[in-house]
Each structure stands twice: as structure tokens, then as C-alpha cells.
CSV table of C-alpha atoms in Angstrom, one decimal:
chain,number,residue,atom,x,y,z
S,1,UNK,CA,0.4,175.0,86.5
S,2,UNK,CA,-0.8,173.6,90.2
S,3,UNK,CA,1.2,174.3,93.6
S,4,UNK,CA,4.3,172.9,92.5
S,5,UNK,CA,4.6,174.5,89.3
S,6,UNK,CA,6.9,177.3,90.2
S,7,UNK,CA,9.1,175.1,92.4
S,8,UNK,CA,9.3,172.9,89.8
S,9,UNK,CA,9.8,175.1,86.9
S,10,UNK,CA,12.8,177.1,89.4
S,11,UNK,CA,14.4,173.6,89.5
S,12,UNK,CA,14.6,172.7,86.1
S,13,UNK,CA,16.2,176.3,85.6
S,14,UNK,CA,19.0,175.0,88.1
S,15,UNK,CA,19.4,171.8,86.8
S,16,UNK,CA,19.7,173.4,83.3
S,17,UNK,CA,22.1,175.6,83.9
S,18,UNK,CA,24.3,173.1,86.0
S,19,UNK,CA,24.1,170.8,82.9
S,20,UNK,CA,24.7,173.4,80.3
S,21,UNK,CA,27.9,174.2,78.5
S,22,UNK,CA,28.7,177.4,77.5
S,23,UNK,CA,30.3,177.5,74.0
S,24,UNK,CA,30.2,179.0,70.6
S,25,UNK,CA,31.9,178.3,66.9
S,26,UNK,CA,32.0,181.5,64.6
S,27,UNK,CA,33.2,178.7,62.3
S,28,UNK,CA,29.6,177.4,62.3
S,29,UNK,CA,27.9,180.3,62.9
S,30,UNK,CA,29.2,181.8,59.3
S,31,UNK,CA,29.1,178.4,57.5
S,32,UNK,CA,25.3,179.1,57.4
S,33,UNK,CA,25.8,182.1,55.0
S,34,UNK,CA,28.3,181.8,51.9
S,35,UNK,CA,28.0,185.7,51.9
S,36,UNK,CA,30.9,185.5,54.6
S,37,UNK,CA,32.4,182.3,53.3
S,38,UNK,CA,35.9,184.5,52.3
S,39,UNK,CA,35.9,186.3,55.8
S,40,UNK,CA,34.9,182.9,57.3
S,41,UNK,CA,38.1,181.3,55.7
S,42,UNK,CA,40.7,183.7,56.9
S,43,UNK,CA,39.4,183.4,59.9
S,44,UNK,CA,40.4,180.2,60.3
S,45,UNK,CA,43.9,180.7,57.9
S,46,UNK,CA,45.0,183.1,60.7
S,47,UNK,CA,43.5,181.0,63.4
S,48,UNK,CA,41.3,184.2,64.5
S,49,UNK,CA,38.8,181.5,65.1
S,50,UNK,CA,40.3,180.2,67.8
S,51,UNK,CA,40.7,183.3,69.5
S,52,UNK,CA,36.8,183.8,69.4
S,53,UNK,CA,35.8,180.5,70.0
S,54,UNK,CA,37.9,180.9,73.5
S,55,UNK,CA,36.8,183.9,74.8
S,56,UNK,CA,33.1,184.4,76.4
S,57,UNK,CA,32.2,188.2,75.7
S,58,UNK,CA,32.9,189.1,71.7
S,59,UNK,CA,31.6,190.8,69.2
S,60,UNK,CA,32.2,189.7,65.4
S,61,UNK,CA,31.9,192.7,62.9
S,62,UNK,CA,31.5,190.7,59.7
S,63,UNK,CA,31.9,192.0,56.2
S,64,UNK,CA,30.5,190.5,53.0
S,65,UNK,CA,32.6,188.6,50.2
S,66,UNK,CA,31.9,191.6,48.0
S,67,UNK,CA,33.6,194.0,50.2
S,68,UNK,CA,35.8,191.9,51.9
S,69,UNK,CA,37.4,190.8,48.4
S,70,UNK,CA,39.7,194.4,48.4
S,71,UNK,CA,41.8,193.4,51.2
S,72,UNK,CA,42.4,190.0,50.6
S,73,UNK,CA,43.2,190.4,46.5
S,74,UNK,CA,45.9,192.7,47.3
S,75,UNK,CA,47.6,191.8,51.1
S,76,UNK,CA,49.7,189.1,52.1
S,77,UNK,CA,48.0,187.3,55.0
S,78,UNK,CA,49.7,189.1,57.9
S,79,UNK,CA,48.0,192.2,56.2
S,80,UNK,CA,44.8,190.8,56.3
S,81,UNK,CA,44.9,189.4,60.2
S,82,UNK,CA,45.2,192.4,61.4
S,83,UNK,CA,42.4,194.2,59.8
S,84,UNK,CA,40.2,191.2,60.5
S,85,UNK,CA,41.9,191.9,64.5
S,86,UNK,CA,40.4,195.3,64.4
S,87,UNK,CA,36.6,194.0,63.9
S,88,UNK,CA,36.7,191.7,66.4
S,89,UNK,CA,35.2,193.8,69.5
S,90,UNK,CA,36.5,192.5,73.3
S,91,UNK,CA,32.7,193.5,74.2
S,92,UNK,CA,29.0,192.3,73.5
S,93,UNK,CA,27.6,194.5,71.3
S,94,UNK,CA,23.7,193.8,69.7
S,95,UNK,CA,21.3,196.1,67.7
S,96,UNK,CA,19.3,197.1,71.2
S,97,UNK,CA,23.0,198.1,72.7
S,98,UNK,CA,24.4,199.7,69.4
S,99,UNK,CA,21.7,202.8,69.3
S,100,UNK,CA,21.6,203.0,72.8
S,101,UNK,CA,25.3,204.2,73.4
S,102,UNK,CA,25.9,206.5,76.6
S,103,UNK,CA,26.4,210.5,74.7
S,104,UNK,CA,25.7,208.6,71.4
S,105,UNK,CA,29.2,206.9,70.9
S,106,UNK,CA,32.1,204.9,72.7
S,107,UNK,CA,35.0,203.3,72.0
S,108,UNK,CA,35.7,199.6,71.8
S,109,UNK,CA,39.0,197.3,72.3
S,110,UNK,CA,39.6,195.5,69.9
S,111,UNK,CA,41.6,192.2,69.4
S,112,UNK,CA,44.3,194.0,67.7
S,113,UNK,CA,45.5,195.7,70.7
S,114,UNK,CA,46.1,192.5,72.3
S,115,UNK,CA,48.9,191.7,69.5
S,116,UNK,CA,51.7,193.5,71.0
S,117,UNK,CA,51.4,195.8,67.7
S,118,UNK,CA,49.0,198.3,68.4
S,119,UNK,CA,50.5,201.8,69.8
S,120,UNK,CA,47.5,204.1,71.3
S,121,UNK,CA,44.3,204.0,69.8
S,122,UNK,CA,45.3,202.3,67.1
S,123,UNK,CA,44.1,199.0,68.5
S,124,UNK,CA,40.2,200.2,69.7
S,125,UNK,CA,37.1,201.2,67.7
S,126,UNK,CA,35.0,204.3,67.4
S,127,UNK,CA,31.5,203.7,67.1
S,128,UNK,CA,28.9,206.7,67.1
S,129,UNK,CA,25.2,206.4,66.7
S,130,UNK,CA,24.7,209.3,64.3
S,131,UNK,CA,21.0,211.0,63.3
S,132,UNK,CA,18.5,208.8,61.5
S,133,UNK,CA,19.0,205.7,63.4
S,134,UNK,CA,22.3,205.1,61.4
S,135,UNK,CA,25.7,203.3,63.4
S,136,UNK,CA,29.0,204.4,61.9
S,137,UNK,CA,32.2,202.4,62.8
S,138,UNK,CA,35.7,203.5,62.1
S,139,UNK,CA,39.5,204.1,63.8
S,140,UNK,CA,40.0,205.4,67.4
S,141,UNK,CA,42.8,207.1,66.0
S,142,UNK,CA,43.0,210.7,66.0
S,143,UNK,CA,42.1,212.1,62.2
S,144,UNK,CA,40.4,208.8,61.3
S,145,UNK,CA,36.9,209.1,59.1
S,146,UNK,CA,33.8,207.1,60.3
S,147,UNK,CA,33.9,205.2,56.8
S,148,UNK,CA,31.6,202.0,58.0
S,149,UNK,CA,28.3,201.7,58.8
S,150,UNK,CA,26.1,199.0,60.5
S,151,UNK,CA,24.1,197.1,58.4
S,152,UNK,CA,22.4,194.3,59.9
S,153,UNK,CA,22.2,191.7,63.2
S,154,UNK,CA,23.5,187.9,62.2
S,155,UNK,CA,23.2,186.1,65.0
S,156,UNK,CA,23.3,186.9,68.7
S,157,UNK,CA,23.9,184.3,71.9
S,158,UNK,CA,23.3,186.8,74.4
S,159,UNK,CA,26.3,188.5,76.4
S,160,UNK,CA,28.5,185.8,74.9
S,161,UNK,CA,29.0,186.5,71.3
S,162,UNK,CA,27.3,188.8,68.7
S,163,UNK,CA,27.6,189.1,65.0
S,164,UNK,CA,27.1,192.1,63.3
S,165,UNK,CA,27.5,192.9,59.4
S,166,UNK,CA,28.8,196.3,58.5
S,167,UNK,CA,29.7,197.7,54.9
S,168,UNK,CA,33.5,197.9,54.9
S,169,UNK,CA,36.6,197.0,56.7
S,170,UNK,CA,37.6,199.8,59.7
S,171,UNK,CA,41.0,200.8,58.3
S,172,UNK,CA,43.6,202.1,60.8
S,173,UNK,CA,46.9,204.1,60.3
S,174,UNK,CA,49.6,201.2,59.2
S,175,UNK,CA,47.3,198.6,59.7
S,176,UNK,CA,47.7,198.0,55.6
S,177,UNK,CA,51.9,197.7,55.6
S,178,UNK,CA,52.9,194.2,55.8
S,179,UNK,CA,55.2,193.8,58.5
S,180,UNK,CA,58.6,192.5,57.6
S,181,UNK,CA,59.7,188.9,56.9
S,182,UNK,CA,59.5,186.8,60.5
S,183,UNK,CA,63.3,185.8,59.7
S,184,UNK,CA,64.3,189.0,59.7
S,185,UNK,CA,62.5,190.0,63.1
S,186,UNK,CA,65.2,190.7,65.9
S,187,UNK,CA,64.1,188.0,68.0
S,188,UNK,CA,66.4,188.5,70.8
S,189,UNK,CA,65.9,192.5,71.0
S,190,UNK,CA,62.2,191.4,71.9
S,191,UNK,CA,62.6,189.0,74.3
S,192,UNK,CA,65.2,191.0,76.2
S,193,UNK,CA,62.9,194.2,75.7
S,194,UNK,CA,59.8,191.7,77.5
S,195,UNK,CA,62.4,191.0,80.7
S,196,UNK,CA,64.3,187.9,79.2
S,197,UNK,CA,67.7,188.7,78.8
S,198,UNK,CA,69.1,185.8,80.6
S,199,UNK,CA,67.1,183.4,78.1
S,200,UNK,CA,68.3,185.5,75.1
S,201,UNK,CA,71.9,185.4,76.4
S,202,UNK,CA,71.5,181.5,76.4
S,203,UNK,CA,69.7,181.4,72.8
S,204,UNK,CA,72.5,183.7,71.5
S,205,UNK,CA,75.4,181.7,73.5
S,206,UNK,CA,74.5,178.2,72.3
S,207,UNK,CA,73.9,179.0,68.6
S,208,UNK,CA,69.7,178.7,68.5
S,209,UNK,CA,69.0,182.0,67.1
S,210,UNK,CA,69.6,180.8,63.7
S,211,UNK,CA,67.6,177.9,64.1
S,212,UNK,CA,64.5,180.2,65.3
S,213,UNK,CA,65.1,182.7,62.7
S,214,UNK,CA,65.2,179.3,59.9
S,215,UNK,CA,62.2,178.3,61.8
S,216,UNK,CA,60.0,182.0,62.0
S,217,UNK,CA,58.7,182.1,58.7
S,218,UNK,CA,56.9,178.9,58.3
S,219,UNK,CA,55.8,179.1,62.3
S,220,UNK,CA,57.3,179.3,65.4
S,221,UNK,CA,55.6,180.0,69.3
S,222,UNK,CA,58.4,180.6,71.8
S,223,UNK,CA,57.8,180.6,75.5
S,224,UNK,CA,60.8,182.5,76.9
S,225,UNK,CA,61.0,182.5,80.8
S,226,UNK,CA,61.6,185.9,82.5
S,227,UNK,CA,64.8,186.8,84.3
S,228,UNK,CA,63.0,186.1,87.5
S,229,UNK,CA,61.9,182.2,86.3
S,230,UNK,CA,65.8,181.7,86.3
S,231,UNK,CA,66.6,182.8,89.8
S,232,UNK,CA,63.6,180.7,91.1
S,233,UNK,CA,64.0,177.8,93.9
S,234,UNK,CA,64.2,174.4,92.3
S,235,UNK,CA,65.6,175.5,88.7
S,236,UNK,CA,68.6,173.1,87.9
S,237,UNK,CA,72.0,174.7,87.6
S,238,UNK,CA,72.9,175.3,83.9
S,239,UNK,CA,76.4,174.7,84.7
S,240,UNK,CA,75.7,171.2,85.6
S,241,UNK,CA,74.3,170.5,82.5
S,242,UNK,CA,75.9,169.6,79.3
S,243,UNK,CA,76.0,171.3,76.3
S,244,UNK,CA,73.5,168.9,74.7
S,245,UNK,CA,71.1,169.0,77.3
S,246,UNK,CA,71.6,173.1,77.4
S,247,UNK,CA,70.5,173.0,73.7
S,248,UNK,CA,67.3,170.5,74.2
S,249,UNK,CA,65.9,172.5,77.4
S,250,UNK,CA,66.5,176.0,75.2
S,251,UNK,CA,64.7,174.2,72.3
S,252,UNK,CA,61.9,172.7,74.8
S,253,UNK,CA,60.8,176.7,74.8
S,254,UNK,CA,60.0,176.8,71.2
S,255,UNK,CA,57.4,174.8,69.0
S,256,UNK,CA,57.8,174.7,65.3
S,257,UNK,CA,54.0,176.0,64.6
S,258,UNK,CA,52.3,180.0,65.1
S,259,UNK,CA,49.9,179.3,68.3
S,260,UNK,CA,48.3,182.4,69.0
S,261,UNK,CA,46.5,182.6,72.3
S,262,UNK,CA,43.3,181.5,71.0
S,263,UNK,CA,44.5,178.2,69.7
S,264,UNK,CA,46.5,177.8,72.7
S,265,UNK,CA,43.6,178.4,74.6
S,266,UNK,CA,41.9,175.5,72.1
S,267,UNK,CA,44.5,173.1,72.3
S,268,UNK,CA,43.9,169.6,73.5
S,269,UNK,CA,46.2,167.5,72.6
S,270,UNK,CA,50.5,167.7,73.7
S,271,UNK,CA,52.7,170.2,72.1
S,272,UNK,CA,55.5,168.9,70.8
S,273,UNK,CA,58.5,171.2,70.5
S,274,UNK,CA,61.6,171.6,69.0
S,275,UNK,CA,63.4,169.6,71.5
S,276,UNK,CA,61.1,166.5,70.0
S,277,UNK,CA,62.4,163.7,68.8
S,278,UNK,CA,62.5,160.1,68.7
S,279,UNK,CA,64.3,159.4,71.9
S,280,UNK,CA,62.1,161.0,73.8
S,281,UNK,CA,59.0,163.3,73.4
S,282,UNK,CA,59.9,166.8,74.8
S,283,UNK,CA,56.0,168.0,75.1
S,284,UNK,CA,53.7,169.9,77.4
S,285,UNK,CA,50.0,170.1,77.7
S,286,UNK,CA,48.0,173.2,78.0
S,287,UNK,CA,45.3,174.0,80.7
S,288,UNK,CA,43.2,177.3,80.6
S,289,UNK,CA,41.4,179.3,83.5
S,290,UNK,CA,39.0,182.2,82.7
S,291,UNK,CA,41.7,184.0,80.5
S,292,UNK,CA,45.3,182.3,81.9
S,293,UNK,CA,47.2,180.0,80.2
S,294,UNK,CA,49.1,177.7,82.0
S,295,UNK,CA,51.4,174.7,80.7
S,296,UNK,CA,52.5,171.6,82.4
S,297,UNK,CA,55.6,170.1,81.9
S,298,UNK,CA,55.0,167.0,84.5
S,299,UNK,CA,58.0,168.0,86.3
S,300,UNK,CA,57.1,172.0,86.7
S,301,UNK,CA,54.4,174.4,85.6
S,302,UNK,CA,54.2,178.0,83.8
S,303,UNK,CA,51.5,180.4,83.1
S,304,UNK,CA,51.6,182.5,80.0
S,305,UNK,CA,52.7,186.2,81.4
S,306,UNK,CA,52.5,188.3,78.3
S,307,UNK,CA,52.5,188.0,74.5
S,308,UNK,CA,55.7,189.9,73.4
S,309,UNK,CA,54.6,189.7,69.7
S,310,UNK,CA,51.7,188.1,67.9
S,311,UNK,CA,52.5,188.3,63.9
S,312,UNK,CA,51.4,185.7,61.8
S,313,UNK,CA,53.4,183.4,61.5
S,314,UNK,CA,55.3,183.8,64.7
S,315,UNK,CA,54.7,184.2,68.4
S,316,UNK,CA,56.3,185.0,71.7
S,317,UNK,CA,55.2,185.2,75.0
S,318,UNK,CA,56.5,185.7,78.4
S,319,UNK,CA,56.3,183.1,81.0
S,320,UNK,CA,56.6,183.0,84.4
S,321,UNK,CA,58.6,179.4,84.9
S,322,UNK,CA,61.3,177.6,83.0
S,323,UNK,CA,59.8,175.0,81.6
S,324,UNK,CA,61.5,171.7,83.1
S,325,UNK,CA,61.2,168.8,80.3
S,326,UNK,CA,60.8,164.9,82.3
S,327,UNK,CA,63.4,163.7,80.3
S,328,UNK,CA,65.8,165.7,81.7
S,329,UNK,CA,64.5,166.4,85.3
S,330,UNK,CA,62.5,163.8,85.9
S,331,UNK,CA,61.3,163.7,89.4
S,332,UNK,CA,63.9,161.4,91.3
S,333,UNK,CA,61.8,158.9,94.1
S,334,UNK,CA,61.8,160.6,97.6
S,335,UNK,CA,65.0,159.3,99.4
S,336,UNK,CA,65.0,156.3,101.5
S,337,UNK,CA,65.0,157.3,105.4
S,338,UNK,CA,69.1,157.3,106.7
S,339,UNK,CA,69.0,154.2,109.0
S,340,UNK,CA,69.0,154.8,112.7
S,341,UNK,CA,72.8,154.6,114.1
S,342,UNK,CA,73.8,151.1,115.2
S,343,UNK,CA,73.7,150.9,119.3
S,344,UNK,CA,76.2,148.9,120.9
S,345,UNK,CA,74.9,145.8,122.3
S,346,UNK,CA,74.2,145.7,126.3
S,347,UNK,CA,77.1,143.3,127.6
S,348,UNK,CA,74.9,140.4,128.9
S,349,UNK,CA,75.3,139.3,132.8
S,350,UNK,CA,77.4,136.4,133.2
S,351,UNK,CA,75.0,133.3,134.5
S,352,UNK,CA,76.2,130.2,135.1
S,353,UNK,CA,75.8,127.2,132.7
S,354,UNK,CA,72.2,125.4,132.7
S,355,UNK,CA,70.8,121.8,132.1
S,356,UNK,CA,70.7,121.6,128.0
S,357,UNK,CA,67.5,119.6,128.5
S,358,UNK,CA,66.6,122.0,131.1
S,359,UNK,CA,62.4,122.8,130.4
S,360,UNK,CA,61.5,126.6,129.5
S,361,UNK,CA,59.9,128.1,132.8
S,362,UNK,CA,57.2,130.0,130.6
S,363,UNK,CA,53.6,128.0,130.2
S,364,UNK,CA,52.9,128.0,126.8
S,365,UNK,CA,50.5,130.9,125.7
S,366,UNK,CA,46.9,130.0,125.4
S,367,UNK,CA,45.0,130.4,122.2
S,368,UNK,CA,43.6,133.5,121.2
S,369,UNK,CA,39.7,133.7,121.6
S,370,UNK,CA,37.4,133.8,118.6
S,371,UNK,CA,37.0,136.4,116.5
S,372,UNK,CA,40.8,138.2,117.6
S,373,UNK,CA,44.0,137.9,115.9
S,374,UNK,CA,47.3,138.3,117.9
S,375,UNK,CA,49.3,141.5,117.2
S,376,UNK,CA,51.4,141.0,113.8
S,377,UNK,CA,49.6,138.1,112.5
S,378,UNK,CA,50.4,138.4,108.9
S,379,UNK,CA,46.2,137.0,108.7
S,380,UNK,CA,45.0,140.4,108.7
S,381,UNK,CA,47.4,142.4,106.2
S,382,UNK,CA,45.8,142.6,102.6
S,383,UNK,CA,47.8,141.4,100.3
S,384,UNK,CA,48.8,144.6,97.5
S,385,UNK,CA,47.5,143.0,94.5
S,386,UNK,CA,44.1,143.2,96.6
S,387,UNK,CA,44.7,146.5,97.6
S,388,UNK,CA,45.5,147.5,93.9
S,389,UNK,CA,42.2,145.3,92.6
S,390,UNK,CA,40.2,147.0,95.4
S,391,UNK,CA,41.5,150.9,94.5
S,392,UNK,CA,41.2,150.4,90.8
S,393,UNK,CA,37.5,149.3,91.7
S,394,UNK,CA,36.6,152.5,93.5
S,395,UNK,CA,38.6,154.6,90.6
S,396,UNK,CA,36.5,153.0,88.7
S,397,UNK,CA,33.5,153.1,90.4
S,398,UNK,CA,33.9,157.2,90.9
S,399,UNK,CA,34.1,158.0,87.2
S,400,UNK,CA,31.3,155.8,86.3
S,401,UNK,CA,29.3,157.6,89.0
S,402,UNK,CA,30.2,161.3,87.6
S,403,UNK,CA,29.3,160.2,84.1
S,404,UNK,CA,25.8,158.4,85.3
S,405,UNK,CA,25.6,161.7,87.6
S,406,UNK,CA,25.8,164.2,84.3
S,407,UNK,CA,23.6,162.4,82.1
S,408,UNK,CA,20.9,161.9,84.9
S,409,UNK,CA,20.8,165.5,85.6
S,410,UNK,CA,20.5,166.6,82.0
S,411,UNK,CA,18.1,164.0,81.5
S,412,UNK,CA,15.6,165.1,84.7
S,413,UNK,CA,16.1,168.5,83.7
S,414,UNK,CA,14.5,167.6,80.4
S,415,UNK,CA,12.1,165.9,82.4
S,416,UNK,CA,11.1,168.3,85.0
S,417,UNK,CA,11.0,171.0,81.7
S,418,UNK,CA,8.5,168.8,80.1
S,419,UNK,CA,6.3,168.3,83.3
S,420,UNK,CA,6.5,172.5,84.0
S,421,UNK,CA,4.9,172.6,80.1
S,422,UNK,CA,2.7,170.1,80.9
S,423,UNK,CA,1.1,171.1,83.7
């Protein structure tokens, strides 16, 4: 490879990596085989999707139409979530990994137990590597029968996500009842339960419950702030506010669509909520770091605390801020300095009455030398439309730079890949 070779090869590693992006689509993934093209389409129904293609260490028990058929011919699609929830594994998982297991067997979290749902061991998996190189999967719960087995690898991007097939679903006690109708869900007995009470007592006192409840069972998210987001510095005083603009910030917590954590997670574009309307938009955008959620207002932020429930089709979490909508706290301009005091005038010395054509004693000043401006010579000030031209240059100039910057370096990584080969 000649003397540079290593240095060179080491570098295009570097550059690789810096230009990489790390991402997956189990949408994709299964699109490849229509053996999983009814798992693959619940998947997306229930927006479990989502919730893989945002998280970086998964593994994807898939099932075949055949066997997969069973659950989905006879359970509404709540049902049929949660048993897809239990064969999505919160761990990396590959054939090397699977008959390698520490005693022969482990247990595995599962998405499930992240629904607010799952009570013990319902929500993890039990997977045993039994004699004759076969893997068995089946319920954590106590009295539960190792009823599936592993059949084959999918695909695999390593320590990110795996894909497994195994022969059947992994049933777990009551994962098959439907759950009852989202209307009928207490809604405020939840959120007090999840440290809310003061937003419950305001849903209940201005008359919303019934419009959440109306709203539950074709999809509803609600964000409700804890008891400690209301005794925060800078929240407005309720008092102050009319009963109209109660309502709107109360309805500025809710959107009128199920967002699981995944598609939060996924979400690029503005939430509109159920605040929303045509005299003004009422919305918040999402940001995501590592696993926090966090949503911006443009007057205040919040980060997603906990999910109080996650039932298709309704959500609520716990959040940590109320959320402040613009158009009813927008951030007033920073108050104009209080002028100084007015200083009564020095009484001036009497003098005695002078020549009107009398000449000024004072030489008249001589001009400045080259090249200097006197002091407060308007010469020298910018004028703003300059200033404005000149900034929106350099804004302009930055973002072109990070875009030439990104495309060079994946582009000499290439390069410098090429030349390692080469050599």
C-alpha cells in the first residue's frame, strides 16, 4: 500500500464516520419480502414503525403472513399493537449473540413495557438457548410456555437494529383483551394519578373533558404539565386570564391525532393542536436528544417526562412546563430604559450686557488632518440598511460554507477510500 497507506486508510475511516448518518427504516427493510408484507403493514397502522425507526439499539422479532394471519383476523387493532410491542426487543440481538446467552437464557425488555400497560414481567421476553442449537422465545411471566422458536437472521446493521424471524407471536397474560373504548377511559383519574391534578382540575372546571373524551377514539395526544410546571417562575396567572383564553391554553395541551413517542420522535413538521384555528395557529415543534423529547412553544419549552398511557388511539404524557402558546404570551419587547431624572438648571452668573456685534474670542478650529474624522461625525456610522445587507451576506456566506464543508468531506472520503484500494 506504500508508507502512507495506513495514514491514509485511518483518515478516510474518520472522514467516513464524520460524514455518515446513522439511520434505519424497518419499513424498507421488510418491503423487500412480501412474506412480512401483513406484519410490515401494522407496523405502520399503529405507527410501531416510528418507534423503531427512532431508537438506535432494537431488535425486530418478525413473524410470517402465515402465522401472523391469527392475530390480526380476530383482534381489533389495539389487540394487535400490543402483541407486535412484545416482539420488539429494547436490545441487539443477532444469530452469534442468540446461542451465546450468559447460563443459556436472559430476559429482554420489550417495547411493551414502555406503554404504561405492562404490570411485572409482563412487558419483557424470555429467551433460552435450549439443546440442539434450537432458540425458544416466549413470556417473562411466571407460568408462561416457551411456545416460539427462532427460525432465521433477516437482516442485521450491527448494534443498531436486527431482524429476526421466529414461528409465532410470544403471547402474554391479557395481552389478547382489547382494552376498553378510549371514550370511556377516565382521563382525568390518569393524569391526576401521573402528578397532574392541578391540570385535571382546570380540564374538569372549564368543561374540556368532554371534548377529549369526543376526541379519544379517533386520536388524541395530551401533554398535561405536572403540578410543579404550574408553580414555576414565569407561568402567567390564570386569574388574569379570560375564560376564552383559559380554554385555548388548556386546548393548546392536546392534539387531535395518537402520537406515540416514536412518531413524536419522527416528527418534522408543527403540531397543530386543538387550540388551532384560523386566527391563529396554536402549534409547537418537536426537537429530540438521544431519547428526550422536548417541545418548543417559541415563548417557553417542555420536555416529555413520562408517558401516562400509550393505547392506540390515545396518548398522554407528563411534561415538565406548561406549554405557553405566542399568541397568547408573546414575548413583549424589553422595556425602554426609565429616563434619568431632570436636574435643575445651574442659575447662570449675571454678566453684564456685550457688543451684539462683539467677535467670538475662540479662533476657529483648524481642519482635521487626513485620514481622521472628528469625534461624532455622522461620516463614519454605517448606515442599517448596510449593516443588514452586510449580516445577511455573512448568514449567507456561513450556511453556504457548512453545506460546501459536508459535501467536500464526503466527497474526499470517497476519494481517499479509492486511493487506500488503489494503492
Amino acid at each position: 500500500m506504500g508508507n502512507y497507506s495506513p495514514f491514509l486508510f485511518l483518515l478516510a475511516l474518520s472522514l467516513a464516520a464524520a460524514a455518515a448518518v446513522s439511520a434505519h427504516n424497518i419499513t424498507e427493510i421488510l418491503a423487500a419480502n412480501p412474506d412480512y408484507s401483513s406484519y410490515n403493514s401494522f407496523l405502520s397502522q399503529t405507527k410501531l414503525a416510528d418507534e423503531i425507526n427512532s431508537r438506535q439499539t432494537i431488535t425486530v422479532l418478525v413473524i410470517p403472513n402465515s402465522a401472523f394471519s391469527a392475530i390480526t383476523a380476530s383482534h381489533p387493532l389495539p389487540v394487535v399493537k400490543n402483541v407486535l410491542s412484545l416482539l420488539i426487543l429494547l436490545d441487539y440481538f443477532d444469530n452469534t449473540k442468540l446461542h451465546q446467552l450468559t447460563d443459556g437464557t436472559t430476559l429482554s425488555t420489550t417495547l411493551f413495557q414502555t406503554t404504561g400497560t405492562a404490570t411485572g414481567n409482563v412487558g419483557s421476553v424470555n429467551i433460552t438457548d435450549l439443546k440442539g442449537g434450537k432458540v425458544a422465545f416466549g413470556s417473562a411471566a411466571p407460568g408462561s410456555k416457551l411456545a416460539s422458536t427462532y427460525t432465521k437472521s433477516v437482516k442485521q446493521i450491527p448494534y443498531n437494529i436486527s431482524v429476526l424471524e421466529i414461528s409465532a407471536p410470544i403471547i402474554a397474560p391479557g395481552v389478547l383483551s382489547a382494552p376498553p373504548p378510549s371514550s370511556s377511559v377516565n382521563l382525568t383519574a390518569l393524569i391526576e394519578k401521573a402528578g397532574c391534578k392541578t391540570f385535571a382540575s382546570l380540564v374538569l372546571s372549564n368543561g374540556l373533558i368532554k371534548t377529549f373524551q369526543s376526541a379519544a377514539d379517533k386520536g388524541l395526544t395530551i401533554f398535561a404539565p405536572s403540578d410543579e410546571a404550574f408553580k414555576a417562575r414565569g407561568v402567567p396567572d390564570l386569574s388574569k386570564l379570560t375564560n376564552a383564553e383559559v380554554v385555548s391554553l388548556l386546548q393548546y395541551h392536546a392534539v387531535a391525532k395518537y402520537l406515540p413517542v416514536g412518531s413524536l420522535k419522527t416528527t418534522k413538521d408543527p403540531i397543530s393542536t386543538l387550540a388551532t384555528n384560523g386566527a391563529g395557529k396554536f402549534e409547537y415543534t418537536v426537537s429530540v436528544a438521544g431519547d428526550s423529547v422536548t417541545l418548543h412553544t417559541g415563548v417557553d419549552s417542555s420536555r416529555v417526562a413520562d408517558t401516562v398511557l400509550d393505547s392506540t388511539p390515545l396518548s398522554i404524557y407528563s411534561v415538565d412546563s406548561v406549554l405557553l402558546p405566542p399568541e397568547l404570551f408573546a414575548k413583549s419587547p424589553s422595556p425602554a430604559p426609565a429616563p434619568e431624572p431632570a436636574s435643575a438648571p445651574s442659575p447662570a452668573p449675571a454678566s453684564g450686557p456685550s457688543p451684539a456685534s462683539a467677535p467670538s474670542p475662540l479662533p476657529a478650529s483648524p481642519p482635521a488632518p487626513a485620514g481622521e474624522t472628528p469625534d461624532g461625525a455622522p461620516a463614519d456610522a454605517p448606515s442599517t440598511a448596510a449593516e443588514r445587507s452586510t449580516s445577511g451576506k455573512s448568514a449567507g456566506v456561513t450556511v453556504k460554507a457548512s453545506v460546501i464543508l459536508t459535501v467536500t468531506v464526503t466527497a474526499l472520503s470517497a476519494f481517499v477510500i479509492s486511493s487506500v484500494l488503489m494503492s
